[in-house]
Structure formats: C-alpha cells, structure tokens
PDB file of C-alpha atoms and ligand atoms in Angstrom:
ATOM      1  CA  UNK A 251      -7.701  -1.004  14.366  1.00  0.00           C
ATOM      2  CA  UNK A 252      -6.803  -4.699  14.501  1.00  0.00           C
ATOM      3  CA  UNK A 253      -8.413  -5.753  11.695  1.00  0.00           C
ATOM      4  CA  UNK A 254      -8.589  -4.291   7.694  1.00  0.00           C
ATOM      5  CA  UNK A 255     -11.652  -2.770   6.979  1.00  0.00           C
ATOM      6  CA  UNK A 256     -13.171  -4.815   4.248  1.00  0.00           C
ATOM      7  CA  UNK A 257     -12.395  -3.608   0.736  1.00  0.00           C
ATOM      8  CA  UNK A 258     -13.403  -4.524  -2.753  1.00  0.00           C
ATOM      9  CA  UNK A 259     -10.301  -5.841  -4.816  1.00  0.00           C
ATOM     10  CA  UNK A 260      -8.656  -2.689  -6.131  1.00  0.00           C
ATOM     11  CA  UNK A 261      -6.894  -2.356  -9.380  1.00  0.00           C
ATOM     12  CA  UNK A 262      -3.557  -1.083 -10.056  1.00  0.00           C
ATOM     13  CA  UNK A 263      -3.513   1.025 -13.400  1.00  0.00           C
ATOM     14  CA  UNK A 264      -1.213   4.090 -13.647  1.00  0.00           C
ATOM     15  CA  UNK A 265      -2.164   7.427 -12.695  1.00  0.00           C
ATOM     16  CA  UNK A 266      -0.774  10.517 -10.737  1.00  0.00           C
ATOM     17  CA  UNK A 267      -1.916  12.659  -7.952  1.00  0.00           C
ATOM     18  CA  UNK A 268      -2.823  15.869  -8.579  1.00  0.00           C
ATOM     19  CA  UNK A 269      -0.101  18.881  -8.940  1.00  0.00           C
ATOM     20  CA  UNK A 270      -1.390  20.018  -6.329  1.00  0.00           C
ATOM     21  CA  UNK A 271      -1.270  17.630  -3.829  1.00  0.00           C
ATOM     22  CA  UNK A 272       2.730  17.196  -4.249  1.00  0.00           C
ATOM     23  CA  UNK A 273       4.615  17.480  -1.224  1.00  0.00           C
ATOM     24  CA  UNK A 274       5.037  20.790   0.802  1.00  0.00           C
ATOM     25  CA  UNK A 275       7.047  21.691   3.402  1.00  0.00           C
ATOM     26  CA  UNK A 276       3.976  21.320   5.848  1.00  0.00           C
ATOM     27  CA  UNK A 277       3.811  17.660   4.593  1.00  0.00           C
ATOM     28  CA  UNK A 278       7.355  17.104   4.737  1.00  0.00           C
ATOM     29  CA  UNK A 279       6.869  18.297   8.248  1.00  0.00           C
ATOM     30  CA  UNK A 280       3.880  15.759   9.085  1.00  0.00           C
ATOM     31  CA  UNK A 281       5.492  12.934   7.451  1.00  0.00           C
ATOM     32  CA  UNK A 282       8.400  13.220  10.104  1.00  0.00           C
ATOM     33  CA  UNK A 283       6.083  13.735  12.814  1.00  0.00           C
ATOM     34  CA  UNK A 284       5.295  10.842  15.890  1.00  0.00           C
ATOM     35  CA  UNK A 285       1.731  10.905  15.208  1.00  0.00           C
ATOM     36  CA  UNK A 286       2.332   9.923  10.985  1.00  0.00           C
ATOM     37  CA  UNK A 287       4.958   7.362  12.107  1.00  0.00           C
ATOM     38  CA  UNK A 288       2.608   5.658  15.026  1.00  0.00           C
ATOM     39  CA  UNK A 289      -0.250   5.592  12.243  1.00  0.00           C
ATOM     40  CA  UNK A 290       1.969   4.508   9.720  1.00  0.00           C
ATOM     41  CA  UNK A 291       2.772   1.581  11.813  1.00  0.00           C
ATOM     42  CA  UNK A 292      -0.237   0.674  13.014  1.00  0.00           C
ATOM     43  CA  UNK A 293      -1.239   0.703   9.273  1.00  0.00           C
ATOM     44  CA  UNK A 294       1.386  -2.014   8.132  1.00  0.00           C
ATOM     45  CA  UNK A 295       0.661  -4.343  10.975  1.00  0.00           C
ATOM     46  CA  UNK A 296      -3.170  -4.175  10.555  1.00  0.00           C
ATOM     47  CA  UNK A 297      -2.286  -5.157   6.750  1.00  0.00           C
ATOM     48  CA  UNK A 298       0.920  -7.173   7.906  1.00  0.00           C
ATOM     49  CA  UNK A 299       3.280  -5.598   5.739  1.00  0.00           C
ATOM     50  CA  UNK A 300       1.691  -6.830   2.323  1.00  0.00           C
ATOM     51  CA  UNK A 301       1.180  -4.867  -1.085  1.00  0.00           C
ATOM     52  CA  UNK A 302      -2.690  -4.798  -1.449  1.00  0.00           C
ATOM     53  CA  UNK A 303      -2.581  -5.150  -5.183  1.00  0.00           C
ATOM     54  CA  UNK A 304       0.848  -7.784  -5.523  1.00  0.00           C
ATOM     55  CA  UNK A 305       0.414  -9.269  -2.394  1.00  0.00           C
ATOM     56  CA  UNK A 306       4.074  -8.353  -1.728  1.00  0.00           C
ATOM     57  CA  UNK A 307       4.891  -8.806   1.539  1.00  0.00           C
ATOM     58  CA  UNK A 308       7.994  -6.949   2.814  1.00  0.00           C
ATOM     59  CA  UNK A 309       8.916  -5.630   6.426  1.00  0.00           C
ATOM     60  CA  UNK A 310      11.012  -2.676   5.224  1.00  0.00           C
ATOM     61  CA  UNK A 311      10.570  -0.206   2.279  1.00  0.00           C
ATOM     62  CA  UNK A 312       6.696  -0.609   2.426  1.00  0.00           C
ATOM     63  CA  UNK A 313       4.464   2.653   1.641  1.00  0.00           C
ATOM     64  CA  UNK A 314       1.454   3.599   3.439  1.00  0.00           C
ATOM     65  CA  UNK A 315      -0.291   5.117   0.392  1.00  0.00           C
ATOM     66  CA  UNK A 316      -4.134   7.465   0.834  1.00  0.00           C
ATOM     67  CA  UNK A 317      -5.803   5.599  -1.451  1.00  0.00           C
ATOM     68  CA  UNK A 318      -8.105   8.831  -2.495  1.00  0.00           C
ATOM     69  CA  UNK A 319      -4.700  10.473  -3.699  1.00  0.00           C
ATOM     70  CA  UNK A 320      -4.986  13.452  -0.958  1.00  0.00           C
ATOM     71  CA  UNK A 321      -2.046  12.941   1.228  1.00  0.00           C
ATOM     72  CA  UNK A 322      -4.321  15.251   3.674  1.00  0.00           C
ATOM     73  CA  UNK A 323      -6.874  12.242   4.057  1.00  0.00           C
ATOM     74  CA  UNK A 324      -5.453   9.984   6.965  1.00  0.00           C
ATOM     75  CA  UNK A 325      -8.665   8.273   7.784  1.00  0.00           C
ATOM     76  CA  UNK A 326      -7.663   4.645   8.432  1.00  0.00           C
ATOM     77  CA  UNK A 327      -9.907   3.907   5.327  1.00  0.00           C
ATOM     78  CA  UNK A 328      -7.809   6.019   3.257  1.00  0.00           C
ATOM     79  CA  UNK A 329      -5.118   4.067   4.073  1.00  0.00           C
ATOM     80  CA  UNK A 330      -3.547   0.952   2.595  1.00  0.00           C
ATOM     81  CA  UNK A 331       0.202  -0.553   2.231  1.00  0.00           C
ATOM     82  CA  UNK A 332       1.590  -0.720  -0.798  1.00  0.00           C
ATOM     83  CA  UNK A 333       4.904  -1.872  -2.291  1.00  0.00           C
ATOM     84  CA  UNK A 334       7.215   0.158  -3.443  1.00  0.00           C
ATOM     85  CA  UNK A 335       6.949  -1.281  -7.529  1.00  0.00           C
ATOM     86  CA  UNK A 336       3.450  -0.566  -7.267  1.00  0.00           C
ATOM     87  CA  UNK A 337       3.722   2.641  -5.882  1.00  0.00           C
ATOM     88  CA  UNK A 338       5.903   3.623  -8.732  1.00  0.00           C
ATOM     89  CA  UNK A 339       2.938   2.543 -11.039  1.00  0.00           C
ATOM     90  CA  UNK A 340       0.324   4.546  -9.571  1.00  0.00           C
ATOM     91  CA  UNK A 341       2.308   7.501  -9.394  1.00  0.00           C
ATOM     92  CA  UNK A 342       3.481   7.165 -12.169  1.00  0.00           C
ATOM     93  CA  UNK A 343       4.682  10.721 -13.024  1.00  0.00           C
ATOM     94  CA  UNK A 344       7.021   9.761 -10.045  1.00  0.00           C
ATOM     95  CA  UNK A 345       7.723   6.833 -11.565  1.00  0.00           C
ATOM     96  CA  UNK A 346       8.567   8.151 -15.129  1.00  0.00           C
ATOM     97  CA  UNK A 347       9.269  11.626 -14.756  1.00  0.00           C
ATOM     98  CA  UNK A 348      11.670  11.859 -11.612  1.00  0.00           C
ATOM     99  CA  UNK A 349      12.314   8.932 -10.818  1.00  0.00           C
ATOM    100  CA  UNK A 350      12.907   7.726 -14.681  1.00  0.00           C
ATOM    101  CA  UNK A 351      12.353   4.178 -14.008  1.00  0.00           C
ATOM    102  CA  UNK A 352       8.996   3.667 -15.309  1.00  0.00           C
ATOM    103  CA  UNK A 353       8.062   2.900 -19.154  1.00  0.00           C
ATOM    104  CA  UNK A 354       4.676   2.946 -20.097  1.00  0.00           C
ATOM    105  CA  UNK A 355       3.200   0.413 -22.810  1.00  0.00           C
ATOM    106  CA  UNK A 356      -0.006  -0.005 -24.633  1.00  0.00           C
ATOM    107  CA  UNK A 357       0.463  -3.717 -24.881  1.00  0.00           C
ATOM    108  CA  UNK A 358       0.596  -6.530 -22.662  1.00  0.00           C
ATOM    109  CA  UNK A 359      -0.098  -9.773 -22.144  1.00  0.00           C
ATOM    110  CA  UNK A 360      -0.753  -9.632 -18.406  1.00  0.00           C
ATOM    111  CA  UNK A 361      -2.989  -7.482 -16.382  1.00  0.00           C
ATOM    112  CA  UNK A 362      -1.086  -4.802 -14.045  1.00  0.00           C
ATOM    113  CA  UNK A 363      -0.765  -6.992 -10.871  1.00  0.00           C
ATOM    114  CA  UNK A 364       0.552  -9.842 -12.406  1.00  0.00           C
ATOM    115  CA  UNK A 365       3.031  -7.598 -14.503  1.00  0.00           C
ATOM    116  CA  UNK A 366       4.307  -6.494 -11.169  1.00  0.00           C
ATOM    117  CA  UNK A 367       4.405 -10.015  -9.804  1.00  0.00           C
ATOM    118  CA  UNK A 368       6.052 -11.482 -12.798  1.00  0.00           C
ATOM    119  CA  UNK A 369       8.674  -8.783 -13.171  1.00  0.00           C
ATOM    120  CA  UNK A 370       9.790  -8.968  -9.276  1.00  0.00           C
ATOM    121  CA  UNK A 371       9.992 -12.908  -9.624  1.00  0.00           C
ATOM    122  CA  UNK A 372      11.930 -13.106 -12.961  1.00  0.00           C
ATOM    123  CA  UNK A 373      14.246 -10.245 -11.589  1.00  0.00           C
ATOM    124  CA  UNK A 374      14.990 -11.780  -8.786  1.00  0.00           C
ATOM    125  CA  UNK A 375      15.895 -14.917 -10.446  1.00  0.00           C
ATOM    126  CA  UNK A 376      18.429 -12.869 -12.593  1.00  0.00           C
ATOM    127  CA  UNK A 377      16.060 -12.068 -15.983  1.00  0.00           C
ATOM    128  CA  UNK A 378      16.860  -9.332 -17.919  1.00  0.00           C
ATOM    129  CA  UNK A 379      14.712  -6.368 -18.837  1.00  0.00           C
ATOM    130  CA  UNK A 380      14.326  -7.560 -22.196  1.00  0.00           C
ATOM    131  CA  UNK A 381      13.517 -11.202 -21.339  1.00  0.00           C
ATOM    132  CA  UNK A 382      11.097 -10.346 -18.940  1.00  0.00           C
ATOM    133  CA  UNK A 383       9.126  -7.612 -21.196  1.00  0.00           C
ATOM    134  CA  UNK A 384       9.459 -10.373 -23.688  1.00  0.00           C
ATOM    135  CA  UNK A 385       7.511 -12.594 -21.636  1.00  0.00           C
ATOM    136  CA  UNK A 386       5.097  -9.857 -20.668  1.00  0.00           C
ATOM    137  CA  UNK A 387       4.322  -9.237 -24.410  1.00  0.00           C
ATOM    138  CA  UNK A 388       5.152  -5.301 -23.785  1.00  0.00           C
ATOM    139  CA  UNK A 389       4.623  -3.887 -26.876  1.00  0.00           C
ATOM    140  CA  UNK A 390       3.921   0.292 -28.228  1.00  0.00           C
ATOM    141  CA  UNK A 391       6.029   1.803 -25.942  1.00  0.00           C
ATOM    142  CA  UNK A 392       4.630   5.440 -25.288  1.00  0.00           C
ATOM    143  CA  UNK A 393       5.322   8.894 -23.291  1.00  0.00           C
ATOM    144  CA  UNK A 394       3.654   9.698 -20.318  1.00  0.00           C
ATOM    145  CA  UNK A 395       1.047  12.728 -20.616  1.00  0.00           C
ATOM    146  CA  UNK A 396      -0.178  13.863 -17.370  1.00  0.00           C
ATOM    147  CA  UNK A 397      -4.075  13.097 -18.108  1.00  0.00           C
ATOM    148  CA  UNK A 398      -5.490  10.149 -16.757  1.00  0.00           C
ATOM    149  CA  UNK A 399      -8.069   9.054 -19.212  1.00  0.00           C
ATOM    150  CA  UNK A 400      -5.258   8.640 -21.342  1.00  0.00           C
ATOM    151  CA  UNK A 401      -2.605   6.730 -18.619  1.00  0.00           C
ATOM    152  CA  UNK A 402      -5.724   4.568 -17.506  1.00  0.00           C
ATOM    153  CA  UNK A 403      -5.619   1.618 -20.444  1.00  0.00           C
ATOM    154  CA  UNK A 404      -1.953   1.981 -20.104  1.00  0.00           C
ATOM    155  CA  UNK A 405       0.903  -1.099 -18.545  1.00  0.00           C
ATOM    156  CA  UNK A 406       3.621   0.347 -16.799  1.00  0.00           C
ATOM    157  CA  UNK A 407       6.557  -1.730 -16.805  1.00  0.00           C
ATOM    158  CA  UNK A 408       9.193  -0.943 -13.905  1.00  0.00           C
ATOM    159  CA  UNK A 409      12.546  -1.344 -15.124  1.00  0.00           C
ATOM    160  CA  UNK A 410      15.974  -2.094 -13.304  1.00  0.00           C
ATOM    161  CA  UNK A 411      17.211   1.594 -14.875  1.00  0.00           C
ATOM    162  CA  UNK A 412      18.527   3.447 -11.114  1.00  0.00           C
ATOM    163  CA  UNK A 413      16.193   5.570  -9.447  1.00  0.00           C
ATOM    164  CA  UNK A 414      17.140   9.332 -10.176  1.00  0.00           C
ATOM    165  CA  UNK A 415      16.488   9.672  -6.368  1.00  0.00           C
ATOM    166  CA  UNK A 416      18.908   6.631  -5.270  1.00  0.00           C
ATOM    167  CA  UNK A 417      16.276   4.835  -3.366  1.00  0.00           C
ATOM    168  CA  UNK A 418      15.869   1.283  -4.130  1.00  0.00           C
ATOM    169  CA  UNK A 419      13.336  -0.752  -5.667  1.00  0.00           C
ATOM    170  CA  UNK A 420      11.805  -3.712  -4.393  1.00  0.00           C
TER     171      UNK A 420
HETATM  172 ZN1  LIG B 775       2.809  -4.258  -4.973  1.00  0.00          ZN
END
C-alpha cells in the first residue's frame, strides 16, 4: 500500500449517507479498534495527509472517509483522506443538521472545491463570513432536504458558526 491507487478526479457536491449507515455501537466499537487505527494510518501516509478534493494538507484532524458511503467497506479503494471542511460538505446532514455549521446555497460563483479553498484562505487571513460569501457570490440560501437529487446542484458554504459537537474546524 505505498502508493494511491489511481483515481479519476472526484467532485465534492453535498450529499449524506444513508440513515442507515449512521453510526452504531458496533461501529463505534471498530472505529476504536487497533486494526481501524493501523488502516487509518496507513491510509493518510499513502495519501500524505492531503484532502483529495482541496488538496488540504493537514497532519492532525484529517478523516479517512469510504468513499462508497458504507462505513462497512474498508477496502483500501474505498478509502480516501479528506479534510475536515469537506467532510462537513459531503455529509452534509452532519454538517447542517447536527453539527449546524453548514448553509446550503443555490448560487455561486465558484465550483465546490474552490469554495472550500477560498473560504479556508480568506478565514485564515481574518475575512468575515459575509465578506467571504460576498466574494463567493452565495446567493438563494435554502434548507437542507434529505434527498440527494435535490442537494446535488447545491454549494455548501461552511461557516465559522461553533460546531454543536465542539470539535473544530479546519
Ligand atoms: Zn478538503
């Protein structure tokens, strides 16, 4: 596993995995277990800790996301690093529903990536919200609906609001 298997550029667009693939106790249990964490690991170094749609590259906070949605799937092809803005937009009834930090928009100016990419480096650089979904041309805010032919078209914008859960955003 030393190298990434080669992979067509994926998009980021907001959707949800499926109700019932949410966490159980059994995956609760496997997701503390040696075996997840020595995968997990070997994961970020073969993709040296970087976001495979923002090209974020971070040692800590990284996710190790099954790309196919089924958290049962740990076939090194299901798996791929992802950052933790990103992983807010593709699960994004985490993102808006329990974590509240994610508003959904039917206008942008940017694809998804570089919303991402644009919001991190304007936040970091001490933009507000407002400035940067200014710049981002964000425009029709709307709810999320858990369907994903309607979420697909859809730019999530991830605000600086506090994650209901505490855990921070990078
Ligand atoms: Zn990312």
């Amino acid at each position: 596993m030393d190298k990434a298997p080669t992979k067509k550029k994926q998009l980021l667009f907001p959707s949800y995995a499926p109700p019932s693939k949410w966490r159980s106790p059994d995956q609760d249990k496997w997701l503390k277990s040696r075996t997840w964490r020595n995968l997990r690991q070997k994961i970020l170094l073969r993709d040296d800790f970087t976001c495979v749609y923002c090209g974020f590259r971070a040692e800590k906070w990284q996710i190790v996301d099954h790309i196919d949605g089924d958290p049962e799937n740990h076939s090194p092809f299901n798996l791929q690093v992802i950052c933790q803005m990103c992983n807010l937009v593709k699960h994004s009834g985490m993102g808006c529903v329990i974590e509240g930090v994610v508003d959904l928009f039917k206008k942008a100016d940017y694809p998804q990536e570089e919303i991402i990419k644009i919001t991190r480096k304007m936040r970091t650089s001490g933009s507000s919200d407002a400035e940067i979904m200014v710049l981002l041309g964000l425009k029709e805010k709307v709810p999320f609906v858990q369907d994903r032919t309607y979420l697909k078209p859809l730019f999530a914008f991830v605000t600086s609001r506090p994650r209901k859960s505490g855990k921070p955003i990078f």
